[in-house]
Every structure is written in C-alpha cells, then in structure tokens.
Short mmCIF file of N, CA, C and O in Angstrom, two decimals:
data_model
loop_
_atom_site.label_atom_id
_atom_site.label_comp_id
_atom_site.label_asym_id
_atom_site.label_seq_id
_atom_site.Cartn_x
_atom_site.Cartn_y
_atom_site.Cartn_z
N MET A 1 -27.57 23.47 6.80
CA MET A 1 -26.37 22.79 6.28
C MET A 1 -26.68 21.34 5.95
O MET A 1 -27.35 20.66 6.70
N VAL A 2 -26.18 20.87 4.85
CA VAL A 2 -26.39 19.50 4.43
C VAL A 2 -25.43 18.57 5.17
O VAL A 2 -24.24 18.85 5.19
N PRO A 3 -25.96 17.51 5.84
CA PRO A 3 -25.03 16.60 6.55
C PRO A 3 -24.00 16.02 5.59
O PRO A 3 -24.30 15.75 4.43
N ASN A 4 -22.81 15.90 6.09
CA ASN A 4 -21.67 15.33 5.32
C ASN A 4 -21.21 16.20 4.17
O ASN A 4 -20.36 15.76 3.39
N ALA A 5 -21.73 17.38 4.05
CA ALA A 5 -21.31 18.22 2.90
C ALA A 5 -19.84 18.55 2.98
O ALA A 5 -19.13 18.52 1.98
N THR A 6 -19.34 18.84 4.16
CA THR A 6 -17.93 19.15 4.29
C THR A 6 -17.05 17.92 4.10
O THR A 6 -15.96 18.01 3.58
N ARG A 7 -17.56 16.76 4.49
CA ARG A 7 -16.78 15.53 4.35
C ARG A 7 -16.57 15.23 2.84
O ARG A 7 -15.52 14.77 2.44
N ASN A 8 -17.56 15.48 2.03
CA ASN A 8 -17.45 15.18 0.58
C ASN A 8 -16.42 16.04 -0.11
O ASN A 8 -15.82 15.64 -1.07
N THR A 9 -16.22 17.25 0.40
CA THR A 9 -15.29 18.15 -0.25
C THR A 9 -13.99 18.29 0.52
O THR A 9 -13.10 19.00 0.07
N SER A 10 -13.86 17.66 1.66
CA SER A 10 -12.65 17.79 2.45
C SER A 10 -11.50 17.08 1.76
O SER A 10 -11.68 16.15 1.01
N GLU A 11 -10.31 17.54 2.08
CA GLU A 11 -9.11 16.99 1.46
C GLU A 11 -8.74 15.65 2.11
O GLU A 11 -8.86 15.50 3.33
N ASN A 12 -8.30 14.73 1.32
CA ASN A 12 -7.84 13.45 1.80
C ASN A 12 -6.68 13.68 2.74
O ASN A 12 -5.76 14.43 2.46
N LYS A 13 -6.70 13.00 3.91
CA LYS A 13 -5.64 13.17 4.89
C LYS A 13 -4.28 12.64 4.38
O LYS A 13 -3.23 13.15 4.73
N THR A 14 -4.30 11.62 3.55
CA THR A 14 -3.05 11.01 3.09
C THR A 14 -2.73 11.57 1.70
O THR A 14 -3.30 11.16 0.72
N GLN A 15 -1.82 12.53 1.71
CA GLN A 15 -1.41 13.21 0.49
C GLN A 15 0.06 12.83 0.14
O GLN A 15 0.84 12.53 1.02
N PRO A 16 0.38 12.82 -1.16
CA PRO A 16 1.77 12.58 -1.52
C PRO A 16 2.64 13.71 -1.05
O PRO A 16 2.23 14.85 -0.94
N SER A 17 3.88 13.39 -0.71
CA SER A 17 4.81 14.42 -0.25
C SER A 17 6.17 14.22 -0.89
O SER A 17 6.43 13.18 -1.53
N SER A 18 7.04 15.18 -0.70
CA SER A 18 8.40 15.08 -1.20
C SER A 18 9.35 14.56 -0.17
O SER A 18 10.56 14.55 -0.37
N ALA A 19 8.82 14.06 0.96
CA ALA A 19 9.70 13.48 2.02
C ALA A 19 10.50 12.33 1.46
O ALA A 19 10.04 11.61 0.54
N SER A 20 11.65 12.08 2.01
CA SER A 20 12.52 11.02 1.55
C SER A 20 12.06 9.65 2.03
O SER A 20 11.92 9.43 3.26
N VAL A 21 11.80 8.76 1.10
CA VAL A 21 11.42 7.38 1.43
C VAL A 21 12.56 6.69 2.20
O VAL A 21 12.35 6.05 3.19
N GLU A 22 13.79 6.88 1.70
CA GLU A 22 14.93 6.25 2.32
C GLU A 22 15.14 6.73 3.76
O GLU A 22 15.44 5.94 4.67
N ALA A 23 14.98 8.04 4.00
CA ALA A 23 15.11 8.59 5.39
C ALA A 23 14.02 8.01 6.26
O ALA A 23 14.27 7.68 7.43
N PHE A 24 12.77 7.94 5.76
CA PHE A 24 11.69 7.37 6.55
C PHE A 24 12.02 5.92 6.95
O PHE A 24 11.90 5.56 8.13
N LEU A 25 12.46 5.11 5.99
CA LEU A 25 12.76 3.71 6.32
C LEU A 25 13.96 3.57 7.22
O LEU A 25 13.98 2.70 8.10
N ALA A 26 14.97 4.42 7.03
CA ALA A 26 16.15 4.35 7.91
C ALA A 26 15.80 4.71 9.36
O ALA A 26 16.49 4.26 10.26
N ALA A 27 14.73 5.45 9.54
CA ALA A 27 14.33 5.87 10.91
C ALA A 27 13.41 4.89 11.59
O ALA A 27 13.06 5.08 12.76
N VAL A 28 13.01 3.82 10.91
CA VAL A 28 12.14 2.82 11.54
C VAL A 28 12.93 2.16 12.66
O VAL A 28 14.02 1.61 12.43
N GLU A 29 12.40 2.23 13.88
CA GLU A 29 13.14 1.74 15.06
C GLU A 29 13.30 0.21 15.09
O GLU A 29 14.37 -0.28 15.38
N HIS A 30 12.22 -0.53 14.78
CA HIS A 30 12.26 -1.96 14.88
C HIS A 30 13.16 -2.51 13.76
O HIS A 30 12.90 -2.29 12.59
N PRO A 31 14.23 -3.24 14.13
CA PRO A 31 15.19 -3.68 13.11
C PRO A 31 14.59 -4.59 12.03
O PRO A 31 14.97 -4.52 10.86
N VAL A 32 13.66 -5.51 12.40
CA VAL A 32 13.05 -6.37 11.41
C VAL A 32 12.13 -5.57 10.50
O VAL A 32 12.11 -5.77 9.29
N ARG A 33 11.35 -4.64 11.04
CA ARG A 33 10.49 -3.81 10.22
C ARG A 33 11.30 -2.94 9.27
O ARG A 33 10.94 -2.75 8.12
N ARG A 34 12.44 -2.41 9.75
CA ARG A 34 13.30 -1.61 8.91
C ARG A 34 13.86 -2.44 7.78
O ARG A 34 13.80 -2.07 6.60
N ARG A 35 14.40 -3.61 8.08
CA ARG A 35 14.91 -4.53 7.07
C ARG A 35 13.83 -4.92 6.05
O ARG A 35 14.05 -4.89 4.85
N ASP A 36 12.67 -5.30 6.57
CA ASP A 36 11.57 -5.69 5.68
C ASP A 36 11.08 -4.51 4.85
O ASP A 36 10.67 -4.70 3.68
N GLY A 37 11.07 -3.32 5.41
CA GLY A 37 10.70 -2.12 4.64
C GLY A 37 11.61 -1.90 3.47
O GLY A 37 11.16 -1.59 2.36
N LEU A 38 12.91 -2.08 3.69
CA LEU A 38 13.88 -1.93 2.60
C LEU A 38 13.67 -3.02 1.53
O LEU A 38 13.79 -2.76 0.33
N ARG A 39 13.37 -4.23 1.98
CA ARG A 39 13.12 -5.32 1.02
C ARG A 39 11.83 -5.06 0.25
O ARG A 39 11.78 -5.27 -0.98
N LEU A 40 10.78 -4.56 0.91
CA LEU A 40 9.53 -4.24 0.22
C LEU A 40 9.73 -3.08 -0.76
O LEU A 40 9.11 -3.08 -1.84
N LEU A 41 10.54 -2.14 -0.38
CA LEU A 41 10.86 -1.01 -1.27
C LEU A 41 11.38 -1.54 -2.63
O LEU A 41 10.88 -1.13 -3.69
N ALA A 42 12.36 -2.40 -2.59
CA ALA A 42 12.92 -2.97 -3.81
C ALA A 42 11.92 -3.86 -4.52
O ALA A 42 11.77 -3.77 -5.76
N LEU A 43 11.18 -4.66 -3.77
CA LEU A 43 10.23 -5.60 -4.39
C LEU A 43 9.08 -4.87 -5.10
O LEU A 43 8.74 -5.17 -6.24
N MET A 44 8.54 -3.84 -4.45
CA MET A 44 7.43 -3.11 -5.04
C MET A 44 7.89 -2.25 -6.22
O MET A 44 7.19 -2.12 -7.22
N ALA A 45 9.06 -1.66 -6.14
CA ALA A 45 9.61 -0.88 -7.22
C ALA A 45 9.82 -1.76 -8.45
O ALA A 45 9.41 -1.39 -9.58
N GLU A 46 10.33 -2.95 -8.26
CA GLU A 46 10.56 -3.85 -9.38
C GLU A 46 9.25 -4.36 -9.95
O GLU A 46 9.07 -4.40 -11.17
N ALA A 47 8.32 -4.72 -9.07
CA ALA A 47 7.02 -5.31 -9.52
C ALA A 47 6.14 -4.29 -10.22
O ALA A 47 5.40 -4.64 -11.14
N THR A 48 6.22 -3.03 -9.85
CA THR A 48 5.35 -1.99 -10.45
C THR A 48 6.04 -1.18 -11.51
O THR A 48 5.37 -0.56 -12.35
N GLY A 49 7.36 -1.12 -11.50
CA GLY A 49 8.07 -0.22 -12.40
C GLY A 49 7.94 1.24 -12.06
O GLY A 49 8.27 2.10 -12.85
N GLN A 50 7.45 1.52 -10.83
CA GLN A 50 7.22 2.89 -10.38
C GLN A 50 8.25 3.31 -9.34
O GLN A 50 8.77 2.48 -8.61
N GLU A 51 8.47 4.61 -9.25
CA GLU A 51 9.33 5.19 -8.20
C GLU A 51 8.52 5.30 -6.92
O GLU A 51 7.32 5.63 -6.95
N PRO A 52 9.12 5.06 -5.79
CA PRO A 52 8.41 5.20 -4.52
C PRO A 52 8.18 6.64 -4.17
O PRO A 52 8.97 7.54 -4.54
N GLN A 53 7.10 6.90 -3.43
CA GLN A 53 6.81 8.25 -2.95
C GLN A 53 6.15 8.12 -1.59
O GLN A 53 5.32 7.22 -1.39
N MET A 54 6.48 9.02 -0.70
CA MET A 54 5.80 9.05 0.59
C MET A 54 4.41 9.60 0.42
O MET A 54 4.20 10.57 -0.29
N TRP A 55 3.45 8.97 1.08
CA TRP A 55 2.07 9.43 1.17
C TRP A 55 1.79 9.58 2.64
O TRP A 55 1.81 8.64 3.40
N GLY A 56 1.56 10.83 3.03
CA GLY A 56 1.45 11.10 4.45
C GLY A 56 2.79 10.82 5.12
O GLY A 56 3.78 10.61 4.44
N PRO A 57 2.80 10.76 6.42
CA PRO A 57 4.10 10.54 7.09
C PRO A 57 4.58 9.11 7.18
O PRO A 57 5.74 8.86 7.47
N THR A 58 3.71 8.11 6.82
CA THR A 58 4.10 6.73 7.09
C THR A 58 3.85 5.71 5.98
O THR A 58 4.07 4.52 6.18
N ILE A 59 3.34 6.13 4.85
CA ILE A 59 3.05 5.15 3.78
C ILE A 59 3.96 5.40 2.58
O ILE A 59 4.08 6.52 2.10
N VAL A 60 4.59 4.32 2.12
CA VAL A 60 5.40 4.33 0.92
C VAL A 60 4.53 3.82 -0.19
O VAL A 60 4.07 2.69 -0.15
N GLY A 61 4.25 4.68 -1.19
CA GLY A 61 3.36 4.30 -2.29
C GLY A 61 4.05 4.23 -3.62
O GLY A 61 5.11 4.82 -3.84
N PHE A 62 3.42 3.48 -4.52
CA PHE A 62 3.93 3.28 -5.89
C PHE A 62 2.79 3.48 -6.84
O PHE A 62 1.77 2.78 -6.78
N GLY A 63 2.95 4.44 -7.77
CA GLY A 63 1.91 4.75 -8.69
C GLY A 63 0.75 5.45 -7.94
O GLY A 63 0.85 5.72 -6.76
N ARG A 64 -0.28 5.77 -8.69
CA ARG A 64 -1.44 6.40 -8.06
C ARG A 64 -2.68 6.16 -8.93
O ARG A 64 -2.56 5.83 -10.09
N TYR A 65 -3.79 6.32 -8.29
CA TYR A 65 -5.06 6.28 -9.03
C TYR A 65 -6.01 7.30 -8.42
O TYR A 65 -5.83 7.74 -7.26
N HIS A 66 -7.01 7.66 -9.18
CA HIS A 66 -8.00 8.63 -8.74
C HIS A 66 -9.27 7.88 -8.40
O HIS A 66 -9.71 7.01 -9.20
N TYR A 67 -9.86 8.13 -7.28
CA TYR A 67 -11.11 7.47 -6.89
C TYR A 67 -12.20 8.52 -6.73
O TYR A 67 -11.95 9.67 -6.49
N LYS A 68 -13.44 8.07 -6.90
CA LYS A 68 -14.61 8.90 -6.68
C LYS A 68 -15.69 8.02 -6.14
O LYS A 68 -16.13 7.07 -6.78
N TYR A 69 -16.18 8.34 -4.96
CA TYR A 69 -17.24 7.60 -4.30
C TYR A 69 -18.60 8.13 -4.73
O TYR A 69 -18.72 9.26 -5.22
N GLY A 70 -19.63 7.32 -4.54
CA GLY A 70 -20.97 7.77 -4.82
C GLY A 70 -21.41 8.99 -4.04
O GLY A 70 -22.30 9.74 -4.43
N THR A 71 -20.76 9.22 -2.91
CA THR A 71 -21.05 10.39 -2.09
C THR A 71 -20.55 11.69 -2.67
O THR A 71 -20.89 12.78 -2.22
N GLY A 72 -19.68 11.55 -3.71
CA GLY A 72 -19.08 12.72 -4.30
C GLY A 72 -17.66 12.95 -3.83
O GLY A 72 -16.90 13.71 -4.42
N ARG A 73 -17.29 12.29 -2.78
CA ARG A 73 -15.90 12.41 -2.27
C ARG A 73 -14.96 11.79 -3.29
O ARG A 73 -15.23 10.70 -3.83
N GLU A 74 -13.86 12.45 -3.58
CA GLU A 74 -12.89 11.92 -4.50
C GLU A 74 -11.49 12.35 -4.11
O GLU A 74 -11.32 13.26 -3.28
N GLY A 75 -10.52 11.71 -4.67
CA GLY A 75 -9.13 12.04 -4.41
C GLY A 75 -8.17 11.09 -5.07
O GLY A 75 -8.59 10.26 -5.87
N ASP A 76 -6.93 11.17 -4.71
CA ASP A 76 -5.90 10.33 -5.26
C ASP A 76 -5.34 9.47 -4.14
O ASP A 76 -5.31 9.89 -2.98
N ALA A 77 -4.87 8.26 -4.48
CA ALA A 77 -4.30 7.35 -3.52
C ALA A 77 -3.19 6.57 -4.21
O ALA A 77 -3.19 6.45 -5.45
N PRO A 78 -2.25 6.02 -3.46
CA PRO A 78 -1.24 5.17 -4.09
C PRO A 78 -1.87 3.94 -4.65
O PRO A 78 -2.80 3.37 -4.04
N ALA A 79 -1.42 3.47 -5.79
CA ALA A 79 -1.95 2.26 -6.39
C ALA A 79 -1.67 1.05 -5.48
O ALA A 79 -2.55 0.24 -5.19
N VAL A 80 -0.42 0.92 -5.05
CA VAL A 80 -0.03 -0.08 -4.05
C VAL A 80 0.97 0.60 -3.12
O VAL A 80 1.57 1.63 -3.46
N GLY A 81 1.15 0.04 -1.95
CA GLY A 81 2.09 0.65 -1.02
C GLY A 81 2.20 -0.18 0.25
O GLY A 81 1.59 -1.25 0.39
N PHE A 82 2.98 0.37 1.19
CA PHE A 82 3.18 -0.34 2.45
C PHE A 82 3.59 0.63 3.53
O PHE A 82 4.01 1.76 3.24
N SER A 83 3.42 0.17 4.75
CA SER A 83 3.90 0.92 5.89
C SER A 83 4.46 -0.07 6.94
O SER A 83 3.75 -1.00 7.31
N PRO A 84 5.67 0.16 7.39
CA PRO A 84 6.23 -0.72 8.42
C PRO A 84 5.77 -0.28 9.81
O PRO A 84 6.45 0.43 10.53
N ARG A 85 4.54 -0.65 10.17
CA ARG A 85 3.95 -0.26 11.44
C ARG A 85 4.55 -1.07 12.58
O ARG A 85 5.16 -2.11 12.38
N LYS A 86 4.35 -0.59 13.82
CA LYS A 86 4.94 -1.29 14.96
C LYS A 86 4.41 -2.73 15.09
O LYS A 86 5.20 -3.64 15.35
N ALA A 87 3.12 -2.91 14.91
CA ALA A 87 2.52 -4.24 15.12
C ALA A 87 2.78 -5.20 13.95
O ALA A 87 2.91 -6.41 14.17
N SER A 88 2.87 -4.69 12.74
CA SER A 88 3.06 -5.54 11.57
C SER A 88 3.32 -4.66 10.33
O SER A 88 3.23 -3.44 10.40
N LEU A 89 3.63 -5.32 9.25
CA LEU A 89 3.77 -4.59 7.96
C LEU A 89 2.35 -4.51 7.38
O LEU A 89 1.64 -5.52 7.30
N SER A 90 1.97 -3.32 6.98
CA SER A 90 0.65 -3.11 6.34
C SER A 90 0.90 -2.88 4.85
O SER A 90 1.68 -1.98 4.49
N LEU A 91 0.29 -3.70 4.01
CA LEU A 91 0.44 -3.56 2.56
C LEU A 91 -0.91 -3.17 1.98
O LEU A 91 -1.95 -3.76 2.33
N TYR A 92 -0.91 -2.21 1.08
CA TYR A 92 -2.14 -1.65 0.52
C TYR A 92 -2.27 -1.95 -0.96
O TYR A 92 -1.29 -1.97 -1.69
N GLY A 93 -3.50 -2.17 -1.43
CA GLY A 93 -3.79 -2.36 -2.83
C GLY A 93 -3.61 -3.77 -3.36
O GLY A 93 -3.63 -3.99 -4.57
N LEU A 94 -3.45 -4.73 -2.45
CA LEU A 94 -3.15 -6.10 -2.93
C LEU A 94 -4.31 -7.07 -2.81
O LEU A 94 -4.20 -8.20 -3.25
N GLY A 95 -5.39 -6.67 -2.20
CA GLY A 95 -6.50 -7.60 -1.93
C GLY A 95 -7.58 -7.66 -2.96
O GLY A 95 -8.47 -8.50 -2.84
N GLY A 96 -7.59 -6.79 -3.95
CA GLY A 96 -8.65 -6.78 -4.93
C GLY A 96 -8.33 -7.54 -6.19
O GLY A 96 -7.18 -7.90 -6.43
N GLY A 97 -9.33 -7.78 -6.95
CA GLY A 97 -9.09 -8.41 -8.23
C GLY A 97 -9.20 -9.93 -8.16
O GLY A 97 -9.01 -10.52 -7.10
N PRO A 98 -9.46 -10.55 -9.30
CA PRO A 98 -9.66 -11.99 -9.35
C PRO A 98 -8.43 -12.82 -9.04
O PRO A 98 -8.54 -13.96 -8.60
N ALA A 99 -7.26 -12.28 -9.24
CA ALA A 99 -6.02 -13.05 -8.99
C ALA A 99 -5.66 -13.12 -7.51
O ALA A 99 -4.86 -13.98 -7.11
N SER A 100 -6.20 -12.24 -6.68
CA SER A 100 -5.71 -12.16 -5.30
C SER A 100 -6.07 -13.40 -4.47
O SER A 100 -5.25 -13.84 -3.68
N GLY A 101 -7.25 -13.97 -4.64
CA GLY A 101 -7.64 -15.15 -3.84
C GLY A 101 -6.65 -16.29 -3.96
O GLY A 101 -6.13 -16.79 -2.94
N PRO A 102 -6.41 -16.79 -5.17
CA PRO A 102 -5.46 -17.91 -5.33
C PRO A 102 -4.05 -17.57 -4.85
O PRO A 102 -3.35 -18.41 -4.29
N LEU A 103 -3.62 -16.31 -5.08
CA LEU A 103 -2.29 -15.91 -4.63
C LEU A 103 -2.20 -15.88 -3.10
O LEU A 103 -1.22 -16.32 -2.52
N LEU A 104 -3.24 -15.29 -2.47
CA LEU A 104 -3.24 -15.23 -0.99
C LEU A 104 -3.22 -16.63 -0.40
O LEU A 104 -2.60 -16.83 0.63
N ALA A 105 -3.86 -17.60 -1.07
CA ALA A 105 -3.87 -18.96 -0.54
C ALA A 105 -2.45 -19.56 -0.55
O ALA A 105 -2.17 -20.46 0.25
N ARG A 106 -1.60 -19.06 -1.42
CA ARG A 106 -0.22 -19.60 -1.55
C ARG A 106 0.81 -18.72 -0.83
O ARG A 106 1.98 -19.08 -0.80
N LEU A 107 0.40 -17.58 -0.31
CA LEU A 107 1.34 -16.57 0.20
C LEU A 107 2.10 -17.02 1.41
O LEU A 107 3.29 -16.78 1.51
N GLY A 108 1.44 -17.59 2.39
CA GLY A 108 2.06 -17.90 3.65
C GLY A 108 1.32 -17.18 4.76
O GLY A 108 0.17 -16.71 4.55
N LYS A 109 1.94 -17.01 5.92
CA LYS A 109 1.29 -16.42 7.07
C LYS A 109 0.97 -14.95 6.86
O LYS A 109 1.87 -14.14 6.67
N HIS A 110 -0.34 -14.62 6.91
CA HIS A 110 -0.79 -13.25 6.74
C HIS A 110 -2.16 -13.06 7.34
O HIS A 110 -2.82 -14.06 7.67
N ARG A 111 -2.62 -11.83 7.45
CA ARG A 111 -3.97 -11.49 7.86
C ARG A 111 -4.53 -10.45 6.88
O ARG A 111 -3.76 -9.68 6.30
N ILE A 112 -5.81 -10.46 6.72
CA ILE A 112 -6.48 -9.49 5.87
C ILE A 112 -7.48 -8.71 6.75
O ILE A 112 -8.14 -9.31 7.61
N GLY A 113 -7.54 -7.41 6.52
CA GLY A 113 -8.51 -6.62 7.25
C GLY A 113 -8.48 -5.18 6.82
O GLY A 113 -7.45 -4.64 6.46
N ALA A 114 -9.65 -4.54 6.81
CA ALA A 114 -9.77 -3.11 6.54
C ALA A 114 -9.05 -2.70 5.24
O ALA A 114 -8.41 -1.64 5.22
N GLY A 115 -9.10 -3.53 4.21
CA GLY A 115 -8.48 -3.19 2.94
C GLY A 115 -6.94 -3.36 2.93
O GLY A 115 -6.31 -2.92 2.01
N CYS A 116 -6.40 -3.98 3.96
CA CYS A 116 -4.95 -4.14 4.05
C CYS A 116 -4.60 -5.63 4.16
O CYS A 116 -5.36 -6.43 4.64
N LEU A 117 -3.37 -5.90 3.74
CA LEU A 117 -2.75 -7.19 3.96
C LEU A 117 -1.71 -6.97 5.06
O LEU A 117 -0.89 -6.05 4.95
N TYR A 118 -1.79 -7.76 6.12
CA TYR A 118 -0.86 -7.60 7.25
C TYR A 118 0.11 -8.80 7.30
O TYR A 118 -0.34 -9.94 7.24
N LEU A 119 1.38 -8.47 7.44
CA LEU A 119 2.42 -9.47 7.59
C LEU A 119 3.21 -9.18 8.85
O LEU A 119 3.53 -8.03 9.10
N ASN A 120 3.56 -10.23 9.59
CA ASN A 120 4.43 -10.03 10.74
C ASN A 120 5.86 -9.74 10.29
O ASN A 120 6.49 -8.86 10.80
N LYS A 121 6.28 -10.54 9.31
CA LYS A 121 7.60 -10.33 8.71
C LYS A 121 7.65 -11.03 7.36
O LYS A 121 6.88 -11.96 7.10
N LEU A 122 8.53 -10.52 6.49
CA LEU A 122 8.59 -11.08 5.14
C LEU A 122 9.07 -12.52 5.15
O LEU A 122 8.72 -13.28 4.22
N ASP A 123 9.83 -12.94 6.17
CA ASP A 123 10.28 -14.31 6.21
C ASP A 123 9.12 -15.31 6.34
O ASP A 123 9.30 -16.50 6.13
N ASP A 124 7.90 -14.79 6.72
CA ASP A 124 6.74 -15.66 6.89
C ASP A 124 6.04 -15.96 5.56
O ASP A 124 5.10 -16.75 5.55
N VAL A 125 6.45 -15.30 4.49
CA VAL A 125 5.70 -15.47 3.22
C VAL A 125 6.68 -15.83 2.08
O VAL A 125 7.90 -15.65 2.17
N ASP A 126 6.07 -16.34 1.02
CA ASP A 126 6.83 -16.63 -0.20
C ASP A 126 6.96 -15.33 -1.00
O ASP A 126 5.98 -14.80 -1.50
N GLU A 127 8.15 -14.78 -1.10
CA GLU A 127 8.37 -13.51 -1.78
C GLU A 127 8.03 -13.55 -3.26
O GLU A 127 7.61 -12.54 -3.82
N ALA A 128 8.19 -14.69 -3.89
CA ALA A 128 7.81 -14.79 -5.32
C ALA A 128 6.30 -14.64 -5.47
O ALA A 128 5.81 -13.96 -6.37
N VAL A 129 5.53 -15.24 -4.57
CA VAL A 129 4.09 -15.09 -4.59
C VAL A 129 3.71 -13.68 -4.23
O VAL A 129 2.80 -13.10 -4.85
N LEU A 130 4.41 -13.06 -3.27
CA LEU A 130 4.13 -11.66 -2.92
C LEU A 130 4.39 -10.75 -4.12
O LEU A 130 3.60 -9.85 -4.38
N ALA A 131 5.42 -10.99 -4.86
CA ALA A 131 5.72 -10.20 -6.06
C ALA A 131 4.58 -10.32 -7.09
O ALA A 131 4.15 -9.34 -7.67
N GLU A 132 4.06 -11.56 -7.25
CA GLU A 132 2.94 -11.75 -8.15
C GLU A 132 1.71 -11.02 -7.64
O GLU A 132 0.96 -10.43 -8.43
N LEU A 133 1.49 -11.04 -6.35
CA LEU A 133 0.35 -10.35 -5.72
C LEU A 133 0.46 -8.83 -5.92
O LEU A 133 -0.53 -8.16 -6.22
N ILE A 134 1.67 -8.29 -5.79
CA ILE A 134 1.90 -6.87 -6.02
C ILE A 134 1.61 -6.52 -7.47
O ILE A 134 0.92 -5.54 -7.74
N ARG A 135 2.14 -7.28 -8.42
CA ARG A 135 1.87 -7.02 -9.82
C ARG A 135 0.36 -7.08 -10.13
O ARG A 135 -0.17 -6.20 -10.84
N ALA A 136 -0.32 -8.11 -9.61
CA ALA A 136 -1.75 -8.26 -9.84
C ALA A 136 -2.52 -7.12 -9.20
O ALA A 136 -3.45 -6.59 -9.82
N GLY A 137 -2.18 -6.76 -7.99
CA GLY A 137 -2.85 -5.67 -7.32
C GLY A 137 -2.65 -4.34 -8.05
O GLY A 137 -3.59 -3.56 -8.22
N TYR A 138 -1.43 -4.07 -8.46
CA TYR A 138 -1.12 -2.86 -9.20
C TYR A 138 -1.93 -2.79 -10.48
O TYR A 138 -2.54 -1.77 -10.82
N ARG A 139 -1.94 -3.87 -11.25
CA ARG A 139 -2.71 -3.92 -12.51
C ARG A 139 -4.20 -3.68 -12.23
O ARG A 139 -4.85 -2.92 -12.94
N HIS A 140 -4.73 -4.34 -11.20
CA HIS A 140 -6.15 -4.20 -10.88
C HIS A 140 -6.50 -2.74 -10.50
O HIS A 140 -7.44 -2.16 -11.02
N VAL A 141 -5.69 -2.16 -9.63
CA VAL A 141 -5.95 -0.79 -9.18
C VAL A 141 -5.84 0.21 -10.32
O VAL A 141 -6.64 1.12 -10.42
N THR A 142 -4.83 0.05 -11.16
CA THR A 142 -4.58 1.04 -12.19
C THR A 142 -5.43 0.82 -13.47
O THR A 142 -5.47 1.72 -14.31
N THR A 143 -6.07 -0.30 -13.59
CA THR A 143 -6.94 -0.50 -14.76
C THR A 143 -8.40 -0.58 -14.37
O THR A 143 -9.22 0.21 -14.83
N VAL A 144 -8.75 -1.51 -13.51
CA VAL A 144 -10.18 -1.71 -13.12
C VAL A 144 -10.67 -0.55 -12.25
O VAL A 144 -11.77 -0.06 -12.46
N LEU A 145 -9.89 -0.17 -11.26
CA LEU A 145 -10.34 0.87 -10.32
C LEU A 145 -10.00 2.30 -10.75
O LEU A 145 -10.42 3.24 -10.13
N HIS A 146 -9.21 2.43 -11.78
CA HIS A 146 -8.75 3.75 -12.23
C HIS A 146 -9.93 4.57 -12.73
O HIS A 146 -10.71 4.11 -13.55
N HIS A 147 -10.06 5.79 -12.22
CA HIS A 147 -11.16 6.67 -12.61
C HIS A 147 -10.66 7.97 -13.24
O HIS A 147 -11.32 8.98 -13.17
N GLY A 148 -9.54 7.98 -13.82
CA GLY A 148 -9.08 9.21 -14.46
C GLY A 148 -7.70 9.47 -14.07
O GLY A 148 -6.93 10.21 -14.18
#
C-alpha cells in the first residue's frame, strides 16, 4: 500500500450542508458570541453578495472554491466564513492576499494563527475595516486561489 494513498482520496471532513444557519446561530450559548455571529452573518453576506451556508456542524460559509494540493488531495471549501467558537470568533479566508497586511494593521485587537483570524468580540475591531478585509479575502480566494 502506498503511504497516504487513502488520505489523498478521502473526503473532506467539512462539507456543505442544508442545516439552518439561523438555527445554528440561535443555539450558540454564549450571548456575545451569538450576537457577534448574527452581526458577522449580515456583514459577510453584504460584503460577499453570497448566501450563507453551513459547512460541517459549526462553520458558516459564503461562496466556495475548489482546491487541489500537490499531493493530489482536492475538495471544496467556503471562500470566507466564520464560527462562533467558545474561546473566540474564528474567521476563515481573510488572511491571504496583498491587501490583508495593511488592513490587519488597522483592524484592532485580533490574533492570527493556523489560517484563521481570531477575534474575542466584534466590539474590539473596526467593522468598516473588517468589511474591507472580508471583501479582499473573498476576492483573493475566488480569483487567485480558485482552481475550478
């Protein structure tokens, strides 16, 4: 057997679903995360022009792109998205591209790690800058990173 052969053809764990985004956000226990999730829902929908969709049980995604790694593994992922996790808000798809550095410098209190932008709460950041970052990230993912 070839090492990693099954990994290259295995299905991505995070798949789009028909689960209700609104029901997911309404069920978020932490009141600030729930409120911020609803604000992010509106902000990302407006910035991307896309309808939200659940990806897996906890990620709200907007748009999609197809990726293919050198290993042969490929799949689809949300272009941008977020998850109101217990520890912080996790935002996806916003860290790439040439516009992200200057925008992140103006954003406010945040952390970057593992391909995510982490926020404690939306009140810690400039929402106008965040909207620019969402638009820039969405453009970057759907044009530069788009593989089909």
